[in-house]
Coordinates of C-alpha atoms and ligand atoms in Angstrom, one line a residue:
X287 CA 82.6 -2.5 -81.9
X288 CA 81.9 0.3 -79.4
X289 CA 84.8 1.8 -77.2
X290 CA 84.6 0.3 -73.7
X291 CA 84.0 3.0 -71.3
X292 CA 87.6 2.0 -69.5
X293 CA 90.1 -0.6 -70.3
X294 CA 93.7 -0.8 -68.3
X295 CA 96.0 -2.5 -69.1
X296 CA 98.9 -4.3 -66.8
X297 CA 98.0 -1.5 -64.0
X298 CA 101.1 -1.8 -61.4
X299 CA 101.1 0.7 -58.5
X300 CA 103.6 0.4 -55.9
X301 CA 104.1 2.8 -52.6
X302 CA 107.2 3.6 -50.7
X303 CA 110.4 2.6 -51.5
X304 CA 113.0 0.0 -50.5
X305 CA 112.0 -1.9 -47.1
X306 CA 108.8 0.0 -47.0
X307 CA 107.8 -0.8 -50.5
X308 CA 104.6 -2.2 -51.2
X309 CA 103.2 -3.1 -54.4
X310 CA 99.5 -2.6 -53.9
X311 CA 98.4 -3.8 -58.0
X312 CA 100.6 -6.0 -59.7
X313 CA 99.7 -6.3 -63.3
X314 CA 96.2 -5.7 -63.3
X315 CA 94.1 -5.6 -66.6
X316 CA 90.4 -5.0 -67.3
X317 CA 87.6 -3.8 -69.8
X318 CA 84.3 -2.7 -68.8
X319 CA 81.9 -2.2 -71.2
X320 CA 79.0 0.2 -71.3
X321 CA 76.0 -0.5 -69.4
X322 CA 78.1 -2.9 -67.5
X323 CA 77.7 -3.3 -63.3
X324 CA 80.9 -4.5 -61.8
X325 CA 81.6 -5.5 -58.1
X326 CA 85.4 -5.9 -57.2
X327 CA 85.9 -7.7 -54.8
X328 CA 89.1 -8.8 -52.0
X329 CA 89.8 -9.1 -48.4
X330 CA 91.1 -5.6 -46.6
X331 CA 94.7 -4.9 -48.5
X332 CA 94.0 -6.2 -52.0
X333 CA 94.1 -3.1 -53.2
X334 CA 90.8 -2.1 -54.0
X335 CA 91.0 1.6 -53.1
X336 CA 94.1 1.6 -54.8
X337 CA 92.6 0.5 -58.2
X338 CA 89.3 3.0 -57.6
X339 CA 91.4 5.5 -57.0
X340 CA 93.5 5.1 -60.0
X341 CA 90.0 4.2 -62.2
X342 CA 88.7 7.1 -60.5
X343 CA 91.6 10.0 -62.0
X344 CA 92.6 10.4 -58.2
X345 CA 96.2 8.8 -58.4
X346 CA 98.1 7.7 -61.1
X347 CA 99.7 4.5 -61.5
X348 CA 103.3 3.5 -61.1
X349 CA 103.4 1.5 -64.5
X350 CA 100.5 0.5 -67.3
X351 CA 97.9 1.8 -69.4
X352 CA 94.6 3.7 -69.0
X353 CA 92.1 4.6 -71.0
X354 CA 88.3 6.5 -70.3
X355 CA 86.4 6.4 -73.6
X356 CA 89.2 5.8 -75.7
X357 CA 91.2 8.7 -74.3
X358 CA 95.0 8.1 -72.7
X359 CA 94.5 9.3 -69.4
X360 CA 98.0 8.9 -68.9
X361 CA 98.7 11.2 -71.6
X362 CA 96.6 14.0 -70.1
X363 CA 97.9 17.3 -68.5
X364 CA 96.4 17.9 -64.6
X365 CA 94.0 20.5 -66.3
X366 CA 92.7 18.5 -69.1
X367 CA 92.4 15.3 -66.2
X368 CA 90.1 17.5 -63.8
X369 CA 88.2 18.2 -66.8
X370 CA 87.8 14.5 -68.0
X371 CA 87.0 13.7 -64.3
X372 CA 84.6 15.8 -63.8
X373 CA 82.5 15.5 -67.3
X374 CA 83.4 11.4 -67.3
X375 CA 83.3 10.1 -63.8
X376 CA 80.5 10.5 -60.8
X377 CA 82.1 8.8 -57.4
X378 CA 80.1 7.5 -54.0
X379 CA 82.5 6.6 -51.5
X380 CA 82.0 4.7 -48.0
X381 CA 82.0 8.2 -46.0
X382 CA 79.4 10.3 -48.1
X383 CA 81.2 12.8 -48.4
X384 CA 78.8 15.8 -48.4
X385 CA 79.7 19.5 -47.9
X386 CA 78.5 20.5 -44.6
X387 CA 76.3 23.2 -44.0
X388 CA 75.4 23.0 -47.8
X389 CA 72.1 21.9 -48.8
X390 CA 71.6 18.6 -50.2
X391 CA 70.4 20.8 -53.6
X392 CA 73.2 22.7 -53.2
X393 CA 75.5 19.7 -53.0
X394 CA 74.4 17.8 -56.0
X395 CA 74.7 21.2 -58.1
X396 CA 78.5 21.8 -57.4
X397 CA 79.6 19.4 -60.0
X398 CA 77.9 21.7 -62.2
X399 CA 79.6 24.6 -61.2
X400 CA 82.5 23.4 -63.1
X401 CA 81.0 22.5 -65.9
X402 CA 79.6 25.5 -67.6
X403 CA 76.2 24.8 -66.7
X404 CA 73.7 27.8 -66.2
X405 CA 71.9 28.4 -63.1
X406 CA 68.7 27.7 -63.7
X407 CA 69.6 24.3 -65.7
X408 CA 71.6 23.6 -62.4
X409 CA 69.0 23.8 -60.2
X410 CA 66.5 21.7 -62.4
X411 CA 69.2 18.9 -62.9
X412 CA 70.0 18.8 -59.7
X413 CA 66.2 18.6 -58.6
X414 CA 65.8 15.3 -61.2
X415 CA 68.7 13.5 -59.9
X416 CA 67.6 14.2 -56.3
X417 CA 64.0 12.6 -57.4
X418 CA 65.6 9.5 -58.5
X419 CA 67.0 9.0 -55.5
X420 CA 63.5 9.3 -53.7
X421 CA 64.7 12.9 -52.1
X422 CA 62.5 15.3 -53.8
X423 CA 61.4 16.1 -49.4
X424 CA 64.5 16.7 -48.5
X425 CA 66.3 18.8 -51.1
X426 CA 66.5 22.0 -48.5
X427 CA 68.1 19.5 -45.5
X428 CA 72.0 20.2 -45.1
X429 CA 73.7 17.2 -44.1
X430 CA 73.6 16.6 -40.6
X431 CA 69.7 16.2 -41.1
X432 CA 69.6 13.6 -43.0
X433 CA 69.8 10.0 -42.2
X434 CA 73.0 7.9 -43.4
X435 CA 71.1 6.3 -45.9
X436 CA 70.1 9.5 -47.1
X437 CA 73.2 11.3 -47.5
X438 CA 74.3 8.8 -49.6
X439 CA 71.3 8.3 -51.8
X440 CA 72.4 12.5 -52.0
X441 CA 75.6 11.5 -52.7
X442 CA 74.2 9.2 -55.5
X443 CA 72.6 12.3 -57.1
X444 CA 75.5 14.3 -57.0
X445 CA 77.7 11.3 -58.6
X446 CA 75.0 11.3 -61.2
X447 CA 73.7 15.0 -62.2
X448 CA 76.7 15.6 -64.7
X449 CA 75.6 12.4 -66.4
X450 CA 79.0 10.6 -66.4
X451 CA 80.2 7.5 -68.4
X452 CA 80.6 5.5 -65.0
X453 CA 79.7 5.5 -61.7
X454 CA 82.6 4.4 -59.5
X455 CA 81.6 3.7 -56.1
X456 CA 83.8 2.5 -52.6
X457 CA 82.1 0.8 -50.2
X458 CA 79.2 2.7 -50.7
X459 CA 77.3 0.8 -47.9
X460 CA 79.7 0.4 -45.7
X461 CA 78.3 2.5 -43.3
X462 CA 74.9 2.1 -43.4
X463 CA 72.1 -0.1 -41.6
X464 CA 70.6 -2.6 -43.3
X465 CA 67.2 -0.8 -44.6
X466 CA 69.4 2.1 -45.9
X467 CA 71.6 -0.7 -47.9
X468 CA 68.5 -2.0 -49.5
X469 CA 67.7 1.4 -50.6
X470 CA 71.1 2.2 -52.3
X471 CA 71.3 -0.8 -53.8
X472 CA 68.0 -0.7 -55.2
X473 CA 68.9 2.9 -56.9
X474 CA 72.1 1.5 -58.2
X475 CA 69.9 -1.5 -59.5
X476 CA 67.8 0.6 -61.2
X477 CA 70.8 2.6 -62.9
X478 CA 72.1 -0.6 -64.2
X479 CA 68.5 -1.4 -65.7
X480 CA 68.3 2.6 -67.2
X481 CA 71.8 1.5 -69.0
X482 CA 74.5 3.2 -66.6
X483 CA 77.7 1.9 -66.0
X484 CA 78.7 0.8 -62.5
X485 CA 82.0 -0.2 -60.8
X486 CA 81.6 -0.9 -57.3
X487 CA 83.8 -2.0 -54.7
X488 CA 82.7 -4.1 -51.8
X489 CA 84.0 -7.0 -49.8
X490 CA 80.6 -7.6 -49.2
X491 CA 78.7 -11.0 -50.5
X492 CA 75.1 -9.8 -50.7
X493 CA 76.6 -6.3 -52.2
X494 CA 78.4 -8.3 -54.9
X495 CA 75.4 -10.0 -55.7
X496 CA 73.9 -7.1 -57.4
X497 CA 76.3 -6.8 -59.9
X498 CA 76.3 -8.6 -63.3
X499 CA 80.1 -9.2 -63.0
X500 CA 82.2 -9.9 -60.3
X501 CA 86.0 -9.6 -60.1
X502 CA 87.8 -10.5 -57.4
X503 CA 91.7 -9.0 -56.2
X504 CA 94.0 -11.0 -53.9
X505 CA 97.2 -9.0 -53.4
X506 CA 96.8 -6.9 -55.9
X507 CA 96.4 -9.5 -58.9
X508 CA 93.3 -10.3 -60.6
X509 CA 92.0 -13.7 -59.3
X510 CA 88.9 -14.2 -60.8
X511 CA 86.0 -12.3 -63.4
X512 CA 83.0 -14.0 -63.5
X513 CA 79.2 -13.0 -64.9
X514 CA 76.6 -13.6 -62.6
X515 CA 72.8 -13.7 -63.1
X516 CA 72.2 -10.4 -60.9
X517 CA 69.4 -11.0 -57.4
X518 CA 65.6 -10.9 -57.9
X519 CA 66.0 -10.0 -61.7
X520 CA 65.6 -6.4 -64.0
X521 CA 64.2 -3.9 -61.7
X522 CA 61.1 -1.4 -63.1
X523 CA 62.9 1.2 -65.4
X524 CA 64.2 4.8 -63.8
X525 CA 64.1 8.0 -66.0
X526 CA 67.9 9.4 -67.0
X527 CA 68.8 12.3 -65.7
X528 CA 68.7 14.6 -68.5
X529 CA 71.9 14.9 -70.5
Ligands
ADP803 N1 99.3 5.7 -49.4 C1 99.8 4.5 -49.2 N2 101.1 4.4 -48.8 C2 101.6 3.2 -48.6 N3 100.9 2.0 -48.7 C3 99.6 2.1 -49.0 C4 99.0 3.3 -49.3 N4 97.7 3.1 -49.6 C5 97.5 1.8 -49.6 N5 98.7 1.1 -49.2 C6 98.9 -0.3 -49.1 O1 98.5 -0.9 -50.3 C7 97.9 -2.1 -50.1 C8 96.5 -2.0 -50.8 O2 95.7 -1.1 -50.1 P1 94.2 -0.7 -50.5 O3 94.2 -0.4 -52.0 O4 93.8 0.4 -49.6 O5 93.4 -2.0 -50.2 P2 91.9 -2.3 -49.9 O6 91.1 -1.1 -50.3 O7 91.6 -3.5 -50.7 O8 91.8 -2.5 -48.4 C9 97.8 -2.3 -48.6 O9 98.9 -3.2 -48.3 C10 98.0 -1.0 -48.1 O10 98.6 -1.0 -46.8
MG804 MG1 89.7 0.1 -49.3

């Protein structure tokens, strides 16, 4: 059997304390296989964020297990956990969250920047992943040129140039048009197909639909995990990104 590229494990995260307490996951446990495309799903205050942050390295929980590849993130010093974040996780969140003023090459190398990789690699990776995202025009754009839809399709190149384990992403449509959704979830489809593995996090129906399993979160518990034929079936295959 292969080692499931997460698993947690009764995953309890409360904030505050006494009147203000809230307990945001209560109990919640999960394994994700690889190649696997997730949507978790929940109405505003389930605690979605709460779980992608904790999946994503970004918080810790109050209580419960985790492990990335096999490894104990729990049991990891704040060093050795920006490492493992880094090398193991590429994130897309609702916002984009580009670097101004930074080129959209320039932003899908800094990952790399941590990572010991030389320049010239750098800039080659970084001008692969920026093809499969249909950018290859606009790799000398900074942010502010680009259209929604295309800062986040950069944002999908950045997630993916260090060629992590999984691709965690929040709401990553959330604030784009219809057209531009199409387009990032067609790029996510064709991940899937190439054999990446995706956690997303929508409240969105025809988001969801995408995914080949869908878990669902109602105040902070696990509710349902279903498999689902995914819409229009396999897309055409997508080159990887070169390890
Ligand atoms: N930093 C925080 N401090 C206190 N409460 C928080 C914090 N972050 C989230 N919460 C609360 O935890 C619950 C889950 O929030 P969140 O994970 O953001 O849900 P979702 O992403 O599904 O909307 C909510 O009740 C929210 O108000
Ligand atoms: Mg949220």
């Amino acid at each position: 059997m292969t080692t499931p590229v997460l698993s947690v494990q009764e995953l309890s995260k409360v904030y505050g304390e006494g009147d203000a307490q809230v307990r945001a996951l209560r109990g919640v446990s999960l394994t994700v296989e690889r190649g696997d495309y997730v949507a978790i799903m929940g109405a505003s205050g389930s605690g979605k964020s709460t779980l992608m942050n904790i999946l994503g390295c970004l918080d810790v929980p109050s209580s419960g297990r985790y492990l990335i590849d096999g490894a104990d993130v729990g049991a990891l010093e704040e060093r050795q956990l920006a490492v493992l974040r880094n090398r193991k996780i590429g994130f897309v969140f609702q916002s984009f969250n580009l670097i101004p003023r930074m080129s959209a090459l320039a932003n899908v190398e800094l990952p790399m920047a941590y990572g010991g990789v030389g320049a010239a690699e750098r800039r080659a990776r970084a001008l692969a992943a920026l093809e499969q995202v249909g950018l290859s025009d606009r790799v000398r754009h900074e942010p502010n040129e680009l259209s929604g839809g295309q800062q986040q399709r950069v944002a999908v190149a950045r997630a993916l140039v260090t060629a992590p384990s999984l691709l965690l992403a929040d709401e990553p449509t959330g604030n784009l048009d219809t057209a531009s959704t199409g387009d990032v979830l067609e790029i996510l489809d064709r991940l899937s197909a190439s054999g990446r593995t995706i956690v997303i996090i929508t409240h969105e129906d025809d988001v969801a639909a995408h995914a080949k399993r869908v878990i669902r979160l109602v105040d902070g518990q696990i509710v349902e995990d279903r498999r689902q034929a995914p819409v229009d079936g396999p897309p055409p295959r997508m080159p990887e990104v070169p390890a």
